[in-house]
Amino acid sequence: MEFGLTDEQLMLRDTARRFVDDVCPPERAKEWDEQHHYPPELFKGFAELGWFEVAFPQADGGGGGGAVELAIVTEELGRASLDVAQCFCLTLQAGLVVHRFGSDAMRRELLPSVMSGDARLSIAISEPDAGSDAAAMRTFADDKGDHFVLSGQKMWCTGAGLPGTKIVCYVRTDRDSPKHQGLSVVLLDPSLPGVELRKIDTLARHILGTYEVYLDGVEVPKDQLIGDLNGGWQVLLSGLSLERVLISGGYVGAAQATVDEALAYAKQRHQFGRPIAEFQALTHALADIQTEVDASRLLVQRAAWLHDTGADAGTAGSMAKLKGSETYVAAARLGMQICAGHGFATESVMSFRYRESIVAPISGGTSQIQRNAIARSMGMRGY
Ligand SMILES: Cc1cc2nc3c(=O)[nH]c(=O)nc-3n(C[C@H](O)[C@H](O)[C@H](O)COP(=O)(O)OP(=O)(O)OC[C@H]3O[C@@H](n4cnc5c(N)ncnc54)[C@H](O)[C@@H]3O)c2cc1C
């Protein structure tokens, strides 16, 4: 059994760590969040370091890396903030959907610009009445021969409003089939007539922004179909384990950075004539949370490794997401208690961690939904 990283993986980690220190340290990520600012240099930086390429096969111009390498990158980006890690994950996730299921023409057109950092992609699954029960979506794509006509409303579409973004949009194409069987996926250009985006005011995730997408008679050419007609649910499931591995790497990085920040504060803050890091009430709490972070990291690495061996990483991915996301929330909660009044001031990085951590066990499938999946793998009904 081997727990270490290879020399190449260590180099990748060190490069990513330097990138965060130079381009997006947590203080800067917090500023971007507060200003609702999307910094183009972030995307360009990812591309220049070849990170978007890592995920794609060498035969398609990619770097031929795997989930282990991607999780190394997302963990380091998570140290800046979850939102920064998500900037990387989101386009990559959607790009991989196009790679697996898009037509040759779509792949030729889109993937080089994903790898070069010029294209941005967003994913629209959720709707006002279809959250955890994603297959309950009602946005309908009416088949009109050479094009579809889309009508409905998507919700919580992260990054949809950034310039040059296209949306991998899940729609219903058959109202009569069972709900999982009548879904399809199209590549939607939000500049098309009939598309309206409205930014949702949220607690965090402000770099990317999160949007409602209103669709009113939007004509989408048939060649923008991704995967088979009515095969949308298979498309959705196909990327789930990698998606969970990627973002869980971000949770681990964010949680580790939070613990590091709380520890640094506890060492320098004196009360009763000594550093508060000497009070056992705090040292044990910090020891416990570091143990949780390490456990989360191991779960992410196991899920990534399983994914790269071609094994089923579904349950392992759910465990990594469950543990990683909840550990980030727990770390931020503890960090606030350790920083106390200084944490409560909104100028503190800890207050930003606290604010942004809350979404971790919600977006990308809630903790309850991960537990359901894990329960099902144990032979229970799990719903
Ligand atoms: C900031 C942010 C960004 C997002 N980005 C995207 C995006 O880019 N694209 C996209 O498509 N979606 C996105 N989402 C949507 C996200 O995936 C959903 O919020 C999530 O799936 C939960 O859906 P919901 O919020 O409607 O909650 P609901 O599904 O209404 O759930 C409410 C509560 O009930 C619980 N619950 C529901 N069903 C069960 C069950 N069977 N068993 C046990 N408990 C259950 C849930 O766990 C939760 O606690 C984003 C959400 C947020 C907040």
PDB file of C-alpha atoms in Angstrom, residues 88-346:
ATOM      1  CA  PHE A  88     -11.550  25.383 -11.989  1.00  0.00           C
ATOM      2  CA  CYS A  89     -13.921  22.444 -11.447  1.00  0.00           C
ATOM      3  CA  LEU A  90     -16.998  23.772 -13.155  1.00  0.00           C
ATOM      4  CA  THR A  91     -15.684  24.355 -16.677  1.00  0.00           C
ATOM      5  CA  LEU A  92     -13.690  21.157 -16.449  1.00  0.00           C
ATOM      6  CA  GLN A  93     -16.693  19.087 -15.383  1.00  0.00           C
ATOM      7  CA  ALA A  94     -18.835  20.468 -18.173  1.00  0.00           C
ATOM      8  CA  GLY A  95     -15.948  20.129 -20.647  1.00  0.00           C
ATOM      9  CA  LEU A  96     -15.633  16.465 -19.756  1.00  0.00           C
ATOM     10  CA  VAL A  97     -19.341  15.972 -20.464  1.00  0.00           C
ATOM     11  CA  VAL A  98     -18.786  17.474 -23.919  1.00  0.00           C
ATOM     12  CA  HIS A  99     -15.724  15.284 -24.381  1.00  0.00           C
ATOM     13  CA  ARG A 100     -17.604  12.113 -23.494  1.00  0.00           C
ATOM     14  CA  PHE A 101     -20.923  12.807 -25.202  1.00  0.00           C
ATOM     15  CA  GLY A 102     -20.610  15.757 -27.615  1.00  0.00           C
ATOM     16  CA  SER A 103     -20.564  15.326 -31.380  1.00  0.00           C
ATOM     17  CA  ASP A 104     -17.176  15.373 -33.121  1.00  0.00           C
ATOM     18  CA  ALA A 105     -17.903  18.871 -34.415  1.00  0.00           C
ATOM     19  CA  MET A 106     -18.813  20.152 -30.953  1.00  0.00           C
ATOM     20  CA  ARG A 107     -15.693  18.613 -29.433  1.00  0.00           C
ATOM     21  CA  ARG A 108     -13.491  20.089 -32.155  1.00  0.00           C
ATOM     22  CA  GLU A 109     -15.023  23.507 -31.674  1.00  0.00           C
ATOM     23  CA  LEU A 110     -15.204  23.662 -27.914  1.00  0.00           C
ATOM     24  CA  LEU A 111     -12.510  21.559 -26.289  1.00  0.00           C
ATOM     25  CA  PRO A 112      -9.420  23.429 -27.549  1.00  0.00           C
ATOM     26  CA  SER A 113     -10.850  26.643 -26.095  1.00  0.00           C
ATOM     27  CA  VAL A 114     -11.668  24.884 -22.803  1.00  0.00           C
ATOM     28  CA  MET A 115      -8.054  23.711 -22.589  1.00  0.00           C
ATOM     29  CA  SER A 116      -6.712  27.155 -23.486  1.00  0.00           C
ATOM     30  CA  GLY A 117      -8.901  28.819 -20.861  1.00  0.00           C
ATOM     31  CA  ASP A 118     -10.860  30.846 -23.433  1.00  0.00           C
ATOM     32  CA  ALA A 119     -14.170  29.018 -22.987  1.00  0.00           C
ATOM     33  CA  ARG A 120     -16.248  28.969 -19.854  1.00  0.00           C
ATOM     34  CA  LEU A 121     -18.942  26.423 -19.181  1.00  0.00           C
ATOM     35  CA  SER A 122     -21.742  26.175 -16.701  1.00  0.00           C
ATOM     36  CA  ILE A 123     -24.158  23.380 -15.794  1.00  0.00           C
ATOM     37  CA  ALA A 124     -27.942  23.769 -15.458  1.00  0.00           C
ATOM     38  CA  ILE A 125     -29.712  20.852 -13.835  1.00  0.00           C
ATOM     39  CA  SER A 126     -31.648  22.312 -10.886  1.00  0.00           C
ATOM     40  CA  GLU A 127     -34.994  24.058 -11.167  1.00  0.00           C
ATOM     41  CA  PRO A 128     -37.254  25.766  -8.641  1.00  0.00           C
ATOM     42  CA  ASP A 129     -39.142  22.483  -8.030  1.00  0.00           C
ATOM     43  CA  ALA A 130     -36.329  20.061  -8.887  1.00  0.00           C
ATOM     44  CA  GLY A 131     -33.405  20.196  -6.472  1.00  0.00           C
ATOM     45  CA  SER A 132     -32.350  16.913  -4.867  1.00  0.00           C
ATOM     46  CA  ASP A 133     -34.962  15.241  -7.069  1.00  0.00           C
ATOM     47  CA  ALA A 134     -33.178  16.448 -10.196  1.00  0.00           C
ATOM     48  CA  ALA A 135     -35.086  14.120 -12.528  1.00  0.00           C
ATOM     49  CA  ALA A 136     -38.283  15.988 -11.651  1.00  0.00           C
ATOM     50  CA  MET A 137     -37.132  18.820 -13.938  1.00  0.00           C
ATOM     51  CA  ARG A 138     -39.813  20.279 -16.193  1.00  0.00           C
ATOM     52  CA  THR A 139     -37.947  22.603 -18.558  1.00  0.00           C
ATOM     53  CA  PHE A 140     -39.109  21.245 -21.883  1.00  0.00           C
ATOM     54  CA  ALA A 141     -37.342  21.019 -25.229  1.00  0.00           C
ATOM     55  CA  ASP A 142     -39.928  20.664 -27.973  1.00  0.00           C
ATOM     56  CA  ASP A 143     -38.594  18.773 -30.994  1.00  0.00           C
ATOM     57  CA  LYS A 144     -39.168  20.900 -34.124  1.00  0.00           C
ATOM     58  CA  GLY A 145     -37.196  18.858 -36.643  1.00  0.00           C
ATOM     59  CA  ASP A 146     -33.878  20.628 -37.040  1.00  0.00           C
ATOM     60  CA  HIS A 147     -34.095  22.479 -33.725  1.00  0.00           C
ATOM     61  CA  PHE A 148     -35.547  22.327 -30.221  1.00  0.00           C
ATOM     62  CA  VAL A 149     -37.648  25.031 -28.619  1.00  0.00           C
ATOM     63  CA  LEU A 150     -36.829  25.374 -24.920  1.00  0.00           C
ATOM     64  CA  SER A 151     -39.220  26.746 -22.315  1.00  0.00           C
ATOM     65  CA  GLY A 152     -38.914  26.664 -18.534  1.00  0.00           C
ATOM     66  CA  GLN A 153     -36.718  27.865 -15.713  1.00  0.00           C
ATOM     67  CA  LYS A 154     -33.360  26.708 -14.419  1.00  0.00           C
ATOM     68  CA  MET A 155     -32.100  27.674 -10.986  1.00  0.00           C
ATOM     69  CA  TRP A 156     -28.747  27.989  -9.183  1.00  0.00           C
ATOM     70  CA  CYS A 157     -26.771  27.908 -12.397  1.00  0.00           C
ATOM     71  CA  THR A 158     -23.276  28.741 -11.184  1.00  0.00           C
ATOM     72  CA  GLY A 159     -21.151  30.918 -13.455  1.00  0.00           C
ATOM     73  CA  ALA A 160     -23.859  31.223 -16.139  1.00  0.00           C
ATOM     74  CA  GLY A 161     -23.553  35.008 -16.352  1.00  0.00           C
ATOM     75  CA  LEU A 162     -19.808  35.261 -16.900  1.00  0.00           C
ATOM     76  CA  PRO A 163     -18.736  36.547 -20.323  1.00  0.00           C
ATOM     77  CA  GLY A 164     -18.391  33.894 -23.008  1.00  0.00           C
ATOM     78  CA  THR A 165     -20.068  31.156 -20.980  1.00  0.00           C
ATOM     79  CA  LYS A 166     -22.103  28.368 -22.530  1.00  0.00           C
ATOM     80  CA  ILE A 167     -24.459  26.241 -20.492  1.00  0.00           C
ATOM     81  CA  VAL A 168     -24.645  22.458 -20.468  1.00  0.00           C
ATOM     82  CA  CYS A 169     -28.391  22.431 -19.960  1.00  0.00           C
ATOM     83  CA  TYR A 170     -30.494  19.435 -18.925  1.00  0.00           C
ATOM     84  CA  VAL A 171     -34.032  19.424 -20.320  1.00  0.00           C
ATOM     85  CA  ARG A 172     -37.049  17.152 -20.607  1.00  0.00           C
ATOM     86  CA  THR A 173     -37.604  15.869 -24.141  1.00  0.00           C
ATOM     87  CA  ASP A 174     -40.300  13.312 -23.390  1.00  0.00           C
ATOM     88  CA  ARG A 175     -43.156  14.013 -21.012  1.00  0.00           C
ATOM     89  CA  ASP A 176     -44.656  10.522 -21.216  1.00  0.00           C
ATOM     90  CA  SER A 177     -41.672   8.344 -20.245  1.00  0.00           C
ATOM     91  CA  PRO A 178     -40.730   7.676 -16.602  1.00  0.00           C
ATOM     92  CA  LYS A 179     -38.986  10.788 -15.269  1.00  0.00           C
ATOM     93  CA  HIS A 180     -35.400   9.502 -15.562  1.00  0.00           C
ATOM     94  CA  GLN A 181     -35.889   8.375 -19.155  1.00  0.00           C
ATOM     95  CA  GLY A 182     -37.217  11.480 -20.848  1.00  0.00           C
ATOM     96  CA  LEU A 183     -34.242  13.800 -20.268  1.00  0.00           C
ATOM     97  CA  SER A 184     -31.672  15.159 -22.716  1.00  0.00           C
ATOM     98  CA  VAL A 185     -28.767  17.603 -22.646  1.00  0.00           C
ATOM     99  CA  VAL A 186     -28.123  20.548 -24.951  1.00  0.00           C
ATOM    100  CA  LEU A 187     -25.372  23.109 -25.182  1.00  0.00           C
ATOM    101  CA  LEU A 188     -27.123  26.424 -24.651  1.00  0.00           C
ATOM    102  CA  ASP A 189     -25.766  29.788 -25.696  1.00  0.00           C
ATOM    103  CA  PRO A 190     -27.232  32.271 -23.191  1.00  0.00           C
ATOM    104  CA  SER A 191     -27.050  35.065 -25.771  1.00  0.00           C
ATOM    105  CA  LEU A 192     -29.833  33.379 -27.798  1.00  0.00           C
ATOM    106  CA  PRO A 193     -33.174  35.210 -28.012  1.00  0.00           C
ATOM    107  CA  GLY A 194     -35.527  34.103 -25.235  1.00  0.00           C
ATOM    108  CA  VAL A 195     -32.824  33.466 -22.602  1.00  0.00           C
ATOM    109  CA  GLU A 196     -32.802  35.721 -19.557  1.00  0.00           C
ATOM    110  CA  LEU A 197     -30.370  35.408 -16.652  1.00  0.00           C
ATOM    111  CA  ARG A 198     -30.992  36.791 -13.185  1.00  0.00           C
ATOM    112  CA  LYS A 199     -28.246  36.754 -10.568  1.00  0.00           C
ATOM    113  CA  ILE A 200     -29.306  35.337  -7.203  1.00  0.00           C
ATOM    114  CA  ASP A 201     -28.163  37.182  -4.108  1.00  0.00           C
ATOM    115  CA  THR A 202     -26.300  34.514  -2.124  1.00  0.00           C
ATOM    116  CA  LEU A 203     -24.219  34.292   1.066  1.00  0.00           C
ATOM    117  CA  ALA A 204     -21.056  33.492  -0.920  1.00  0.00           C
ATOM    118  CA  ARG A 205     -19.967  31.977  -4.288  1.00  0.00           C
ATOM    119  CA  HIS A 206     -19.757  35.557  -5.532  1.00  0.00           C
ATOM    120  CA  ILE A 207     -16.765  35.143  -7.843  1.00  0.00           C
ATOM    121  CA  LEU A 208     -18.676  32.850 -10.153  1.00  0.00           C
ATOM    122  CA  GLY A 209     -22.146  34.060  -9.247  1.00  0.00           C
ATOM    123  CA  THR A 210     -25.229  31.875  -9.259  1.00  0.00           C
ATOM    124  CA  TYR A 211     -28.099  32.515 -11.666  1.00  0.00           C
ATOM    125  CA  GLU A 212     -31.692  31.804 -12.477  1.00  0.00           C
ATOM    126  CA  VAL A 213     -32.054  31.049 -16.179  1.00  0.00           C
ATOM    127  CA  TYR A 214     -35.416  31.834 -17.771  1.00  0.00           C
ATOM    128  CA  LEU A 215     -36.083  30.148 -21.092  1.00  0.00           C
ATOM    129  CA  ASP A 216     -38.955  31.360 -23.231  1.00  0.00           C
ATOM    130  CA  GLY A 217     -39.230  29.792 -26.683  1.00  0.00           C
ATOM    131  CA  VAL A 218     -35.456  29.490 -27.137  1.00  0.00           C
ATOM    132  CA  GLU A 219     -34.504  27.902 -30.454  1.00  0.00           C
ATOM    133  CA  VAL A 220     -31.518  25.570 -30.069  1.00  0.00           C
ATOM    134  CA  PRO A 221     -30.192  23.789 -33.193  1.00  0.00           C
ATOM    135  CA  LYS A 222     -30.343  19.988 -32.983  1.00  0.00           C
ATOM    136  CA  ASP A 223     -26.583  19.713 -33.486  1.00  0.00           C
ATOM    137  CA  GLN A 224     -26.221  21.166 -29.974  1.00  0.00           C
ATOM    138  CA  LEU A 225     -27.580  17.941 -28.470  1.00  0.00           C
ATOM    139  CA  ILE A 226     -25.048  16.305 -26.127  1.00  0.00           C
ATOM    140  CA  GLY A 227     -25.445  12.526 -25.989  1.00  0.00           C
ATOM    141  CA  ASP A 228     -28.508  10.596 -27.094  1.00  0.00           C
ATOM    142  CA  LEU A 229     -31.996  12.001 -27.249  1.00  0.00           C
ATOM    143  CA  ASN A 230     -33.621  10.981 -23.940  1.00  0.00           C
ATOM    144  CA  GLY A 231     -30.229   9.764 -22.679  1.00  0.00           C
ATOM    145  CA  GLY A 232     -29.678  12.749 -20.347  1.00  0.00           C
ATOM    146  CA  TRP A 233     -29.811  10.812 -17.109  1.00  0.00           C
ATOM    147  CA  GLN A 234     -26.914   8.581 -18.242  1.00  0.00           C
ATOM    148  CA  VAL A 235     -24.939  11.734 -19.097  1.00  0.00           C
ATOM    149  CA  LEU A 236     -25.634  13.113 -15.634  1.00  0.00           C
ATOM    150  CA  LEU A 237     -24.633   9.905 -13.849  1.00  0.00           C
ATOM    151  CA  SER A 238     -21.512   9.381 -15.952  1.00  0.00           C
ATOM    152  CA  GLY A 239     -19.651  12.334 -14.489  1.00  0.00           C
ATOM    153  CA  LEU A 240     -20.896  12.160 -10.932  1.00  0.00           C
ATOM    154  CA  SER A 241     -18.039  10.333  -9.226  1.00  0.00           C
ATOM    155  CA  LEU A 242     -15.305  12.486 -10.813  1.00  0.00           C
ATOM    156  CA  GLU A 243     -17.308  15.624 -10.063  1.00  0.00           C
ATOM    157  CA  ARG A 244     -17.492  14.610  -6.406  1.00  0.00           C
ATOM    158  CA  VAL A 245     -13.796  13.817  -6.256  1.00  0.00           C
ATOM    159  CA  LEU A 246     -12.864  17.178  -7.806  1.00  0.00           C
ATOM    160  CA  ILE A 247     -14.949  19.375  -5.554  1.00  0.00           C
ATOM    161  CA  SER A 248     -14.152  17.292  -2.472  1.00  0.00           C
ATOM    162  CA  GLY A 249     -10.479  18.071  -3.080  1.00  0.00           C
ATOM    163  CA  GLY A 250     -11.554  21.724  -2.817  1.00  0.00           C
ATOM    164  CA  TYR A 251     -13.324  21.052   0.501  1.00  0.00           C
ATOM    165  CA  VAL A 252     -10.217  19.413   1.924  1.00  0.00           C
ATOM    166  CA  GLY A 253      -7.995  22.319   0.897  1.00  0.00           C
ATOM    167  CA  ALA A 254     -10.432  24.864   2.290  1.00  0.00           C
ATOM    168  CA  ALA A 255     -10.792  22.913   5.540  1.00  0.00           C
ATOM    169  CA  GLN A 256      -7.014  22.512   5.906  1.00  0.00           C
ATOM    170  CA  ALA A 257      -6.423  26.206   5.307  1.00  0.00           C
ATOM    171  CA  THR A 258      -9.113  27.021   7.868  1.00  0.00           C
ATOM    172  CA  VAL A 259      -7.445  24.824  10.467  1.00  0.00           C
ATOM    173  CA  ASP A 260      -4.047  26.361   9.647  1.00  0.00           C
ATOM    174  CA  GLU A 261      -5.497  29.855  10.047  1.00  0.00           C
ATOM    175  CA  ALA A 262      -7.206  28.989  13.346  1.00  0.00           C
ATOM    176  CA  LEU A 263      -4.014  27.390  14.657  1.00  0.00           C
ATOM    177  CA  ALA A 264      -1.865  30.381  13.670  1.00  0.00           C
ATOM    178  CA  TYR A 265      -4.313  32.689  15.424  1.00  0.00           C
ATOM    179  CA  ALA A 266      -4.415  30.490  18.548  1.00  0.00           C
ATOM    180  CA  LYS A 267      -0.603  30.532  18.765  1.00  0.00           C
ATOM    181  CA  GLN A 268      -0.326  34.300  18.632  1.00  0.00           C
ATOM    182  CA  ARG A 269      -3.416  35.305  20.642  1.00  0.00           C
ATOM    183  CA  HIS A 270      -2.622  35.597  24.370  1.00  0.00           C
ATOM    184  CA  GLN A 271      -5.148  35.492  27.204  1.00  0.00           C
ATOM    185  CA  PHE A 272      -4.474  34.860  30.889  1.00  0.00           C
ATOM    186  CA  GLY A 273      -0.781  35.421  30.163  1.00  0.00           C
ATOM    187  CA  ARG A 274      -0.340  32.609  27.670  1.00  0.00           C
ATOM    188  CA  PRO A 275      -1.205  31.718  24.051  1.00  0.00           C
ATOM    189  CA  ILE A 276      -4.767  30.422  23.828  1.00  0.00           C
ATOM    190  CA  ALA A 277      -3.241  27.468  21.900  1.00  0.00           C
ATOM    191  CA  GLU A 278      -2.089  26.185  25.314  1.00  0.00           C
ATOM    192  CA  PHE A 279      -5.634  25.699  26.616  1.00  0.00           C
ATOM    193  CA  GLN A 280      -6.550  22.055  26.309  1.00  0.00           C
ATOM    194  CA  ALA A 281     -10.124  22.937  25.403  1.00  0.00           C
ATOM    195  CA  LEU A 282      -8.731  24.374  22.174  1.00  0.00           C
ATOM    196  CA  THR A 283      -5.798  22.011  21.536  1.00  0.00           C
ATOM    197  CA  HIS A 284      -8.086  18.971  21.633  1.00  0.00           C
ATOM    198  CA  ALA A 285     -10.619  20.650  19.376  1.00  0.00           C
ATOM    199  CA  LEU A 286      -7.844  21.469  16.898  1.00  0.00           C
ATOM    200  CA  ALA A 287      -6.430  17.940  17.119  1.00  0.00           C
ATOM    201  CA  ASP A 288      -9.890  16.508  16.442  1.00  0.00           C
ATOM    202  CA  ILE A 289     -10.530  18.722  13.423  1.00  0.00           C
ATOM    203  CA  GLN A 290      -7.076  17.997  11.936  1.00  0.00           C
ATOM    204  CA  THR A 291      -7.918  14.302  12.250  1.00  0.00           C
ATOM    205  CA  GLU A 292     -11.180  14.946  10.388  1.00  0.00           C
ATOM    206  CA  VAL A 293      -9.330  16.837   7.652  1.00  0.00           C
ATOM    207  CA  ASP A 294      -6.826  13.996   7.255  1.00  0.00           C
ATOM    208  CA  ALA A 295      -9.673  11.469   7.085  1.00  0.00           C
ATOM    209  CA  SER A 296     -11.365  13.614   4.438  1.00  0.00           C
ATOM    210  CA  ARG A 297      -8.169  13.812   2.392  1.00  0.00           C
ATOM    211  CA  LEU A 298      -7.733  10.043   2.500  1.00  0.00           C
ATOM    212  CA  LEU A 299     -11.322   9.541   1.351  1.00  0.00           C
ATOM    213  CA  VAL A 300     -10.766  11.924  -1.568  1.00  0.00           C
ATOM    214  CA  GLN A 301      -7.532  10.207  -2.545  1.00  0.00           C
ATOM    215  CA  ARG A 302      -9.152   6.781  -2.348  1.00  0.00           C
ATOM    216  CA  ALA A 303     -12.085   7.890  -4.503  1.00  0.00           C
ATOM    217  CA  ALA A 304      -9.674   9.488  -7.004  1.00  0.00           C
ATOM    218  CA  TRP A 305      -7.531   6.376  -7.127  1.00  0.00           C
ATOM    219  CA  LEU A 306     -10.557   4.119  -7.622  1.00  0.00           C
ATOM    220  CA  HIS A 307     -11.776   6.382 -10.402  1.00  0.00           C
ATOM    221  CA  ASP A 308      -8.399   6.198 -12.151  1.00  0.00           C
ATOM    222  CA  THR A 309      -8.308   2.402 -11.964  1.00  0.00           C
ATOM    223  CA  GLY A 310     -11.645   2.328 -13.772  1.00  0.00           C
ATOM    224  CA  ALA A 311     -13.411   0.850 -10.746  1.00  0.00           C
ATOM    225  CA  ASP A 312     -16.780   2.088  -9.558  1.00  0.00           C
ATOM    226  CA  ALA A 313     -15.998   5.165  -7.459  1.00  0.00           C
ATOM    227  CA  GLY A 314     -19.617   6.142  -6.852  1.00  0.00           C
ATOM    228  CA  THR A 315     -19.904   5.293  -3.156  1.00  0.00           C
ATOM    229  CA  ALA A 316     -16.330   6.359  -2.425  1.00  0.00           C
ATOM    230  CA  GLY A 317     -17.069   9.686  -4.146  1.00  0.00           C
ATOM    231  CA  SER A 318     -20.207  10.167  -2.041  1.00  0.00           C
ATOM    232  CA  MET A 319     -18.235   9.432   1.133  1.00  0.00           C
ATOM    233  CA  ALA A 320     -15.519  11.892   0.094  1.00  0.00           C
ATOM    234  CA  LYS A 321     -18.107  14.579  -0.600  1.00  0.00           C
ATOM    235  CA  LEU A 322     -20.035  13.938   2.610  1.00  0.00           C
ATOM    236  CA  LYS A 323     -16.988  13.953   4.848  1.00  0.00           C
ATOM    237  CA  GLY A 324     -15.095  16.717   3.052  1.00  0.00           C
ATOM    238  CA  SER A 325     -17.993  19.164   2.915  1.00  0.00           C
ATOM    239  CA  GLU A 326     -19.056  18.610   6.499  1.00  0.00           C
ATOM    240  CA  THR A 327     -15.461  18.879   7.680  1.00  0.00           C
ATOM    241  CA  TYR A 328     -15.129  22.266   5.998  1.00  0.00           C
ATOM    242  CA  VAL A 329     -18.252  23.482   7.821  1.00  0.00           C
ATOM    243  CA  ALA A 330     -16.952  22.061  11.126  1.00  0.00           C
ATOM    244  CA  ALA A 331     -13.506  23.602  10.627  1.00  0.00           C
ATOM    245  CA  ALA A 332     -14.993  27.010   9.860  1.00  0.00           C
ATOM    246  CA  ARG A 333     -17.321  26.785  12.862  1.00  0.00           C
ATOM    247  CA  LEU A 334     -14.388  25.920  15.127  1.00  0.00           C
ATOM    248  CA  GLY A 335     -12.264  28.620  13.521  1.00  0.00           C
ATOM    249  CA  MET A 336     -14.942  31.176  14.383  1.00  0.00           C
ATOM    250  CA  GLN A 337     -14.990  30.032  18.010  1.00  0.00           C
ATOM    251  CA  ILE A 338     -11.195  30.220  18.255  1.00  0.00           C
ATOM    252  CA  CYS A 339     -10.962  33.628  16.597  1.00  0.00           C
ATOM    253  CA  ALA A 340     -14.019  34.675  18.622  1.00  0.00           C
ATOM    254  CA  GLY A 341     -14.695  38.420  18.308  1.00  0.00           C
ATOM    255  CA  HIS A 342     -11.955  38.815  15.690  1.00  0.00           C
ATOM    256  CA  GLY A 343     -13.610  36.133  13.584  1.00  0.00           C
ATOM    257  CA  PHE A 344     -17.002  37.766  13.838  1.00  0.00           C
ATOM    258  CA  ALA A 345     -15.635  40.955  12.254  1.00  0.00           C
ATOM    259  CA  THR A 346     -16.423  40.664   8.563  1.00  0.00           C
TER     260      THR A 346
END
